[in-house]
């Protein structure tokens, strides 16, 4: 989601300027894996493996969708602005 918004907003995936409330996605994935890896049980290994598999699937989907978001940006599509309450 963050990459899609960044591509629509800026034309590229690297949008650290918008990340004011959360750490970068890579770090958000790495921290739970690090915590789980300290327990070294079959369940934690399975959980880490599941997370890695899901990440691979998301990357495969993103490779397919990225050109479509770039085309949308070239066509003038932009994400809605965040609503401030």
PDB file of N, CA and C in Angstrom:
ATOM      1  N   UNK A   1       0.822  -1.182   0.000  1.00  0.00           N
ATOM      2  CA  UNK A   1       0.000   0.000   0.000  1.00  0.00           C
ATOM      3  C   UNK A   1       0.873   1.255   0.000  1.00  0.00           C
ATOM      4  N   UNK A   2       1.891   1.265   0.860  1.00  0.00           N
ATOM      5  CA  UNK A   2       2.749   2.448   0.955  1.00  0.00           C
ATOM      6  C   UNK A   2       3.490   2.707  -0.349  1.00  0.00           C
ATOM      7  N   UNK A   3       3.959   1.632  -0.988  1.00  0.00           N
ATOM      8  CA  UNK A   3       4.656   1.808  -2.261  1.00  0.00           C
ATOM      9  C   UNK A   3       3.717   2.322  -3.336  1.00  0.00           C
ATOM     10  N   UNK A   4       2.492   1.811  -3.369  1.00  0.00           N
ATOM     11  CA  UNK A   4       1.525   2.260  -4.368  1.00  0.00           C
ATOM     12  C   UNK A   4       1.215   3.747  -4.185  1.00  0.00           C
ATOM     13  N   UNK A   5       0.996   4.164  -2.964  1.00  0.00           N
ATOM     14  CA  UNK A   5       0.724   5.581  -2.693  1.00  0.00           C
ATOM     15  C   UNK A   5       1.920   6.433  -3.088  1.00  0.00           C
ATOM     16  N   UNK A   6       3.117   5.969  -2.766  1.00  0.00           N
ATOM     17  CA  UNK A   6       4.316   6.722  -3.111  1.00  0.00           C
ATOM     18  C   UNK A   6       4.477   6.858  -4.620  1.00  0.00           C
ATOM     19  N   UNK A   7       4.227   5.770  -5.348  1.00  0.00           N
ATOM     20  CA  UNK A   7       4.335   5.836  -6.810  1.00  0.00           C
ATOM     21  C   UNK A   7       3.320   6.825  -7.364  1.00  0.00           C
ATOM     22  N   UNK A   8       2.089   6.774  -6.876  1.00  0.00           N
ATOM     23  CA  UNK A   8       1.078   7.712  -7.367  1.00  0.00           C
ATOM     24  C   UNK A   8       1.396   9.152  -6.980  1.00  0.00           C
ATOM     25  N   UNK A   9       1.922   9.336  -5.776  1.00  0.00           N
ATOM     26  CA  UNK A   9       2.188  10.687  -5.284  1.00  0.00           C
ATOM     27  C   UNK A   9       3.459  11.283  -5.890  1.00  0.00           C
ATOM     28  N   UNK A  10       4.542  10.462  -5.981  1.00  0.00           N
ATOM     29  CA  UNK A  10       5.854  11.003  -6.346  1.00  0.00           C
ATOM     30  C   UNK A  10       6.479  10.393  -7.596  1.00  0.00           C
ATOM     31  N   UNK A  11       5.931   9.268  -8.058  1.00  0.00           N
ATOM     32  CA  UNK A  11       6.492   8.624  -9.241  1.00  0.00           C
ATOM     33  C   UNK A  11       7.600   7.635  -8.937  1.00  0.00           C
ATOM     34  N   UNK A  12       7.838   7.361  -7.657  1.00  0.00           N
ATOM     35  CA  UNK A  12       8.846   6.377  -7.247  1.00  0.00           C
ATOM     36  C   UNK A  12       8.409   5.742  -5.936  1.00  0.00           C
ATOM     37  N   UNK A  13       9.089   4.663  -5.565  1.00  0.00           N
ATOM     38  CA  UNK A  13       8.700   3.902  -4.372  1.00  0.00           C
ATOM     39  C   UNK A  13       9.312   4.418  -3.083  1.00  0.00           C
ATOM     40  N   UNK A  14      10.363   5.166  -3.145  1.00  0.00           N
ATOM     41  CA  UNK A  14      11.083   5.605  -1.945  1.00  0.00           C
ATOM     42  C   UNK A  14      10.486   6.896  -1.437  1.00  0.00           C
ATOM     43  N   UNK A  15       9.621   6.768  -0.439  1.00  0.00           N
ATOM     44  CA  UNK A  15       8.920   7.936   0.076  1.00  0.00           C
ATOM     45  C   UNK A  15       9.054   8.015   1.580  1.00  0.00           C
ATOM     46  N   UNK A  16      10.264   8.212   2.041  1.00  0.00           N
ATOM     47  CA  UNK A  16      10.483   8.274   3.485  1.00  0.00           C
ATOM     48  C   UNK A  16       9.915   9.542   4.097  1.00  0.00           C
ATOM     49  N   UNK A  17       9.645  10.540   3.295  1.00  0.00           N
ATOM     50  CA  UNK A  17       9.110  11.793   3.835  1.00  0.00           C
ATOM     51  C   UNK A  17       7.723  11.605   4.442  1.00  0.00           C
ATOM     52  N   UNK A  18       6.960  10.643   3.922  1.00  0.00           N
ATOM     53  CA  UNK A  18       5.616  10.422   4.438  1.00  0.00           C
ATOM     54  C   UNK A  18       5.609   9.510   5.657  1.00  0.00           C
ATOM     55  N   UNK A  19       6.727   8.927   5.982  1.00  0.00           N
ATOM     56  CA  UNK A  19       6.792   7.970   7.094  1.00  0.00           C
ATOM     57  C   UNK A  19       7.094   8.696   8.397  1.00  0.00           C
ATOM     58  N   UNK A  20       6.117   9.442   8.876  1.00  0.00           N
ATOM     59  CA  UNK A  20       6.350  10.218  10.101  1.00  0.00           C
ATOM     60  C   UNK A  20       5.836   9.508  11.344  1.00  0.00           C
ATOM     61  N   UNK A  21       4.948   8.540  11.176  1.00  0.00           N
ATOM     62  CA  UNK A  21       4.353   7.901  12.347  1.00  0.00           C
ATOM     63  C   UNK A  21       4.821   6.472  12.562  1.00  0.00           C
ATOM     64  N   UNK A  22       5.450   5.873  11.580  1.00  0.00           N
ATOM     65  CA  UNK A  22       5.877   4.481  11.672  1.00  0.00           C
ATOM     66  C   UNK A  22       7.298   4.331  11.149  1.00  0.00           C
ATOM     67  N   UNK A  23       8.014   3.316  11.645  1.00  0.00           N
ATOM     68  CA  UNK A  23       9.325   3.016  11.053  1.00  0.00           C
ATOM     69  C   UNK A  23       9.135   2.494   9.630  1.00  0.00           C
ATOM     70  N   UNK A  24      10.186   2.458   8.846  1.00  0.00           N
ATOM     71  CA  UNK A  24      10.075   1.931   7.478  1.00  0.00           C
ATOM     72  C   UNK A  24       9.560   0.491   7.490  1.00  0.00           C
ATOM     73  N   UNK A  25       8.858   0.074   6.429  1.00  0.00           N
ATOM     74  CA  UNK A  25       8.290  -1.277   6.373  1.00  0.00           C
ATOM     75  C   UNK A  25       9.320  -2.392   6.583  1.00  0.00           C
ATOM     76  N   UNK A  26      10.504  -2.225   6.043  1.00  0.00           N
ATOM     77  CA  UNK A  26      11.544  -3.256   6.214  1.00  0.00           C
ATOM     78  C   UNK A  26      11.829  -3.467   7.698  1.00  0.00           C
ATOM     79  N   UNK A  27      11.948  -2.390   8.438  1.00  0.00           N
ATOM     80  CA  UNK A  27      12.217  -2.483   9.876  1.00  0.00           C
ATOM     81  C   UNK A  27      11.017  -3.082  10.614  1.00  0.00           C
ATOM     82  N   UNK A  28       9.811  -2.721  10.193  1.00  0.00           N
ATOM     83  CA  UNK A  28       8.615  -3.279  10.842  1.00  0.00           C
ATOM     84  C   UNK A  28       8.521  -4.787  10.640  1.00  0.00           C
ATOM     85  N   UNK A  29       9.038  -5.297   9.540  1.00  0.00           N
ATOM     86  CA  UNK A  29       9.053  -6.753   9.329  1.00  0.00           C
ATOM     87  C   UNK A  29      10.202  -7.406  10.082  1.00  0.00           C
ATOM     88  N   UNK A  30      11.321  -6.729  10.162  1.00  0.00           N
ATOM     89  CA  UNK A  30      12.525  -7.290  10.770  1.00  0.00           C
ATOM     90  C   UNK A  30      12.395  -7.446  12.292  1.00  0.00           C
ATOM     91  N   UNK A  31      11.792  -6.505  12.964  1.00  0.00           N
ATOM     92  CA  UNK A  31      11.718  -6.525  14.432  1.00  0.00           C
ATOM     93  C   UNK A  31      10.993  -7.769  14.950  1.00  0.00           C
ATOM     94  N   UNK A  32       9.777  -8.085  14.475  1.00  0.00           N
ATOM     95  CA  UNK A  32       9.124  -9.301  14.992  1.00  0.00           C
ATOM     96  C   UNK A  32       9.923 -10.566  14.687  1.00  0.00           C
ATOM     97  N   UNK A  33      10.557 -10.621  13.524  1.00  0.00           N
ATOM     98  CA  UNK A  33      11.378 -11.791  13.203  1.00  0.00           C
ATOM     99  C   UNK A  33      12.533 -11.934  14.178  1.00  0.00           C
ATOM    100  N   UNK A  34      13.133 -10.823  14.518  1.00  0.00           N
ATOM    101  CA  UNK A  34      14.248 -10.855  15.462  1.00  0.00           C
ATOM    102  C   UNK A  34      13.771 -11.336  16.832  1.00  0.00           C
ATOM    103  N   UNK A  35      12.657 -10.820  17.284  1.00  0.00           N
ATOM    104  CA  UNK A  35      12.113 -11.224  18.591  1.00  0.00           C
ATOM    105  C   UNK A  35      11.757 -12.704  18.571  1.00  0.00           C
ATOM    106  N   UNK A  36      11.088 -13.155  17.518  1.00  0.00           N
ATOM    107  CA  UNK A  36      10.708 -14.567  17.434  1.00  0.00           C
ATOM    108  C   UNK A  36      11.922 -15.486  17.351  1.00  0.00           C
ATOM    109  N   UNK A  37      12.954 -15.049  16.645  1.00  0.00           N
ATOM    110  CA  UNK A  37      14.126 -15.917  16.447  1.00  0.00           C
ATOM    111  C   UNK A  37      14.843 -16.233  17.757  1.00  0.00           C
ATOM    112  N   UNK A  38      14.650 -15.426  18.778  1.00  0.00           N
ATOM    113  CA  UNK A  38      15.287 -15.695  20.070  1.00  0.00           C
ATOM    114  C   UNK A  38      14.680 -16.895  20.779  1.00  0.00           C
ATOM    115  N   UNK A  39      13.494 -17.321  20.377  1.00  0.00           N
ATOM    116  CA  UNK A  39      12.807 -18.416  21.060  1.00  0.00           C
ATOM    117  C   UNK A  39      13.096 -19.777  20.435  1.00  0.00           C
ATOM    118  N   UNK A  40      13.543 -19.835  19.216  1.00  0.00           N
ATOM    119  CA  UNK A  40      14.021 -21.046  18.551  1.00  0.00           C
ATOM    120  C   UNK A  40      13.180 -22.296  18.839  1.00  0.00           C
ATOM    121  N   UNK A  41      11.903 -22.228  18.492  1.00  0.00           N
ATOM    122  CA  UNK A  41      11.018 -23.387  18.611  1.00  0.00           C
ATOM    123  C   UNK A  41      10.468 -23.683  17.215  1.00  0.00           C
ATOM    124  N   UNK A  42       9.920 -24.869  17.013  1.00  0.00           N
ATOM    125  CA  UNK A  42       9.318 -25.146  15.699  1.00  0.00           C
ATOM    126  C   UNK A  42       8.223 -24.141  15.329  1.00  0.00           C
ATOM    127  N   UNK A  43       7.482 -23.684  16.325  1.00  0.00           N
ATOM    128  CA  UNK A  43       6.410 -22.729  16.060  1.00  0.00           C
ATOM    129  C   UNK A  43       6.956 -21.370  15.607  1.00  0.00           C
ATOM    130  N   UNK A  44       8.017 -20.919  16.276  1.00  0.00           N
ATOM    131  CA  UNK A  44       8.565 -19.622  15.880  1.00  0.00           C
ATOM    132  C   UNK A  44       9.246 -19.722  14.520  1.00  0.00           C
ATOM    133  N   UNK A  45       9.915 -20.837  14.260  1.00  0.00           N
ATOM    134  CA  UNK A  45      10.518 -21.023  12.936  1.00  0.00           C
ATOM    135  C   UNK A  45       9.441 -21.030  11.863  1.00  0.00           C
ATOM    136  N   UNK A  46       8.307 -21.687  12.143  1.00  0.00           N
ATOM    137  CA  UNK A  46       7.193 -21.723  11.191  1.00  0.00           C
ATOM    138  C   UNK A  46       6.622 -20.321  10.979  1.00  0.00           C
ATOM    139  N   UNK A  47       6.495 -19.555  12.053  1.00  0.00           N
ATOM    140  CA  UNK A  47       5.958 -18.198  11.943  1.00  0.00           C
ATOM    141  C   UNK A  47       6.881 -17.321  11.098  1.00  0.00           C
ATOM    142  N   UNK A  48       8.179 -17.432  11.320  1.00  0.00           N
ATOM    143  CA  UNK A  48       9.137 -16.655  10.536  1.00  0.00           C
ATOM    144  C   UNK A  48       9.068 -17.073   9.073  1.00  0.00           C
ATOM    145  N   UNK A  49       9.001 -18.381   8.823  1.00  0.00           N
ATOM    146  CA  UNK A  49       8.904 -18.877   7.449  1.00  0.00           C
ATOM    147  C   UNK A  49       7.642 -18.397   6.756  1.00  0.00           C
ATOM    148  N   UNK A  50       6.529 -18.405   7.492  1.00  0.00           N
ATOM    149  CA  UNK A  50       5.272 -17.918   6.929  1.00  0.00           C
ATOM    150  C   UNK A  50       5.390 -16.446   6.551  1.00  0.00           C
ATOM    151  N   UNK A  51       5.986 -15.646   7.431  1.00  0.00           N
ATOM    152  CA  UNK A  51       6.179 -14.225   7.142  1.00  0.00           C
ATOM    153  C   UNK A  51       7.036 -14.014   5.909  1.00  0.00           C
ATOM    154  N   UNK A  52       8.101 -14.793   5.782  1.00  0.00           N
ATOM    155  CA  UNK A  52       8.978 -14.675   4.613  1.00  0.00           C
ATOM    156  C   UNK A  52       8.248 -15.081   3.334  1.00  0.00           C
ATOM    157  N   UNK A  53       7.434 -16.146   3.416  1.00  0.00           N
ATOM    158  CA  UNK A  53       6.661 -16.567   2.242  1.00  0.00           C
ATOM    159  C   UNK A  53       5.650 -15.501   1.831  1.00  0.00           C
ATOM    160  N   UNK A  54       4.997 -14.916   2.813  1.00  0.00           N
ATOM    161  CA  UNK A  54       4.024 -13.861   2.508  1.00  0.00           C
ATOM    162  C   UNK A  54       4.716 -12.662   1.872  1.00  0.00           C
ATOM    163  N   UNK A  55       5.897 -12.339   2.363  1.00  0.00           N
ATOM    164  CA  UNK A  55       6.652 -11.228   1.790  1.00  0.00           C
ATOM    165  C   UNK A  55       6.986 -11.502   0.324  1.00  0.00           C
ATOM    166  N   UNK A  56       7.362 -12.740   0.015  1.00  0.00           N
ATOM    167  CA  UNK A  56       7.662 -13.104  -1.371  1.00  0.00           C
ATOM    168  C   UNK A  56       6.426 -12.966  -2.257  1.00  0.00           C
ATOM    169  N   UNK A  57       5.278 -13.401  -1.756  1.00  0.00           N
ATOM    170  CA  UNK A  57       4.039 -13.296  -2.528  1.00  0.00           C
ATOM    171  C   UNK A  57       3.695 -11.833  -2.783  1.00  0.00           C
ATOM    172  N   UNK A  58       3.812 -11.007  -1.754  1.00  0.00           N
ATOM    173  CA  UNK A  58       3.526  -9.577  -1.908  1.00  0.00           C
ATOM    174  C   UNK A  58       4.472  -8.967  -2.941  1.00  0.00           C
ATOM    175  N   UNK A  59       5.742  -9.366  -2.932  1.00  0.00           N
ATOM    176  CA  UNK A  59       6.701  -8.848  -3.920  1.00  0.00           C
ATOM    177  C   UNK A  59       6.310  -9.269  -5.338  1.00  0.00           C
ATOM    178  N   UNK A  60       5.852 -10.505  -5.505  1.00  0.00           N
ATOM    179  CA  UNK A  60       5.423 -10.969  -6.821  1.00  0.00           C
ATOM    180  C   UNK A  60       4.223 -10.157  -7.305  1.00  0.00           C
ATOM    181  N   UNK A  61       3.278  -9.907  -6.410  1.00  0.00           N
ATOM    182  CA  UNK A  61       2.109  -9.100  -6.772  1.00  0.00           C
ATOM    183  C   UNK A  61       2.538  -7.682  -7.115  1.00  0.00           C
ATOM    184  N   UNK A  62       3.447  -7.114  -6.314  1.00  0.00           N
ATOM    185  CA  UNK A  62       3.905  -5.744  -6.556  1.00  0.00           C
ATOM    186  C   UNK A  62       4.598  -5.624  -7.908  1.00  0.00           C
ATOM    187  N   UNK A  63       5.408  -6.615  -8.278  1.00  0.00           N
ATOM    188  CA  UNK A  63       6.078  -6.567  -9.588  1.00  0.00           C
ATOM    189  C   UNK A  63       5.053  -6.493 -10.717  1.00  0.00           C
ATOM    190  N   UNK A  64       3.909  -7.137 -10.522  1.00  0.00           N
ATOM    191  CA  UNK A  64       2.854  -7.083 -11.534  1.00  0.00           C
ATOM    192  C   UNK A  64       2.109  -5.746 -11.505  1.00  0.00           C
ATOM    193  N   UNK A  65       1.881  -5.208 -10.314  1.00  0.00           N
ATOM    194  CA  UNK A  65       1.075  -3.999 -10.183  1.00  0.00           C
ATOM    195  C   UNK A  65       1.847  -2.697 -10.395  1.00  0.00           C
ATOM    196  N   UNK A  66       3.138  -2.699 -10.094  1.00  0.00           N
ATOM    197  CA  UNK A  66       3.927  -1.460 -10.159  1.00  0.00           C
ATOM    198  C   UNK A  66       3.785  -0.733 -11.503  1.00  0.00           C
ATOM    199  N   UNK A  67       3.931  -1.434 -12.633  1.00  0.00           N
ATOM    200  CA  UNK A  67       3.776  -0.719 -13.911  1.00  0.00           C
ATOM    201  C   UNK A  67       2.384  -0.100 -14.073  1.00  0.00           C
ATOM    202  N   UNK A  68       1.381  -0.723 -13.505  1.00  0.00           N
ATOM    203  CA  UNK A  68       0.027  -0.179 -13.604  1.00  0.00           C
ATOM    204  C   UNK A  68      -0.116   1.110 -12.795  1.00  0.00           C
ATOM    205  N   UNK A  69       0.529   1.149 -11.636  1.00  0.00           N
ATOM    206  CA  UNK A  69       0.507   2.380 -10.841  1.00  0.00           C
ATOM    207  C   UNK A  69       1.297   3.491 -11.528  1.00  0.00           C
ATOM    208  N   UNK A  70       2.400   3.128 -12.170  1.00  0.00           N
ATOM    209  CA  UNK A  70       3.163   4.133 -12.918  1.00  0.00           C
ATOM    210  C   UNK A  70       2.337   4.678 -14.086  1.00  0.00           C
ATOM    211  N   UNK A  71       1.632   3.788 -14.787  1.00  0.00           N
ATOM    212  CA  UNK A  71       0.749   4.241 -15.869  1.00  0.00           C
ATOM    213  C   UNK A  71      -0.342   5.160 -15.326  1.00  0.00           C
ATOM    214  N   UNK A  72      -0.903   4.797 -14.186  1.00  0.00           N
ATOM    215  CA  UNK A  72      -1.950   5.628 -13.579  1.00  0.00           C
ATOM    216  C   UNK A  72      -1.398   7.005 -13.227  1.00  0.00           C
ATOM    217  N   UNK A  73      -0.181   7.045 -12.685  1.00  0.00           N
ATOM    218  CA  UNK A  73       0.429   8.338 -12.361  1.00  0.00           C
ATOM    219  C   UNK A  73       0.614   9.181 -13.610  1.00  0.00           C
ATOM    220  N   UNK A  74       1.112   8.556 -14.677  1.00  0.00           N
ATOM    221  CA  UNK A  74       1.298   9.288 -15.937  1.00  0.00           C
ATOM    222  C   UNK A  74      -0.035   9.810 -16.472  1.00  0.00           C
ATOM    223  N   UNK A  75      -1.124   9.098 -16.149  1.00  0.00           N
ATOM    224  CA  UNK A  75      -2.455   9.523 -16.585  1.00  0.00           C
ATOM    225  C   UNK A  75      -3.061  10.578 -15.659  1.00  0.00           C
ATOM    226  N   UNK A  76      -2.326  10.944 -14.604  1.00  0.00           N
ATOM    227  CA  UNK A  76      -2.789  12.003 -13.717  1.00  0.00           C
ATOM    228  C   UNK A  76      -3.469  11.544 -12.438  1.00  0.00           C
ATOM    229  N   UNK A  77      -3.490  10.247 -12.181  1.00  0.00           N
ATOM    230  CA  UNK A  77      -4.124   9.734 -10.960  1.00  0.00           C
ATOM    231  C   UNK A  77      -3.230  10.042  -9.761  1.00  0.00           C
ATOM    232  N   UNK A  78      -3.830  10.579  -8.697  1.00  0.00           N
ATOM    233  CA  UNK A  78      -3.112  10.849  -7.448  1.00  0.00           C
ATOM    234  C   UNK A  78      -3.947  10.321  -6.284  1.00  0.00           C
ATOM    235  N   UNK A  79      -3.284   9.911  -5.197  1.00  0.00           N
ATOM    236  CA  UNK A  79      -4.052   9.433  -4.040  1.00  0.00           C
ATOM    237  C   UNK A  79      -4.755  10.597  -3.349  1.00  0.00           C
ATOM    238  N   UNK A  80      -5.824  10.274  -2.662  1.00  0.00           N
ATOM    239  CA  UNK A  80      -6.506  11.281  -1.862  1.00  0.00           C
ATOM    240  C   UNK A  80      -5.590  11.719  -0.725  1.00  0.00           C
ATOM    241  N   UNK A  81      -5.740  12.933  -0.300  1.00  0.00           N
ATOM    242  CA  UNK A  81      -4.974  13.435   0.832  1.00  0.00           C
ATOM    243  C   UNK A  81      -5.500  12.805   2.110  1.00  0.00           C
ATOM    244  N   UNK A  82      -4.609  12.613   3.068  1.00  0.00           N
ATOM    245  CA  UNK A  82      -5.031  12.091   4.367  1.00  0.00           C
ATOM    246  C   UNK A  82      -5.882  13.122   5.077  1.00  0.00           C
ATOM    247  N   UNK A  83      -6.894  12.612   5.744  1.00  0.00           N
ATOM    248  CA  UNK A  83      -7.784  13.501   6.478  1.00  0.00           C
ATOM    249  C   UNK A  83      -7.227  13.727   7.873  1.00  0.00           C
ATOM    250  N   UNK A  84      -7.127  14.972   8.257  1.00  0.00           N
ATOM    251  CA  UNK A  84      -6.648  15.335   9.597  1.00  0.00           C
ATOM    252  C   UNK A  84      -7.844  15.589  10.496  1.00  0.00           C
ATOM    253  N   UNK A  85      -7.973  14.819  11.555  1.00  0.00           N
ATOM    254  CA  UNK A  85      -9.087  15.017  12.503  1.00  0.00           C
ATOM    255  C   UNK A  85      -8.707  15.975  13.592  1.00  0.00           C
TER     256      UNK A  85
END
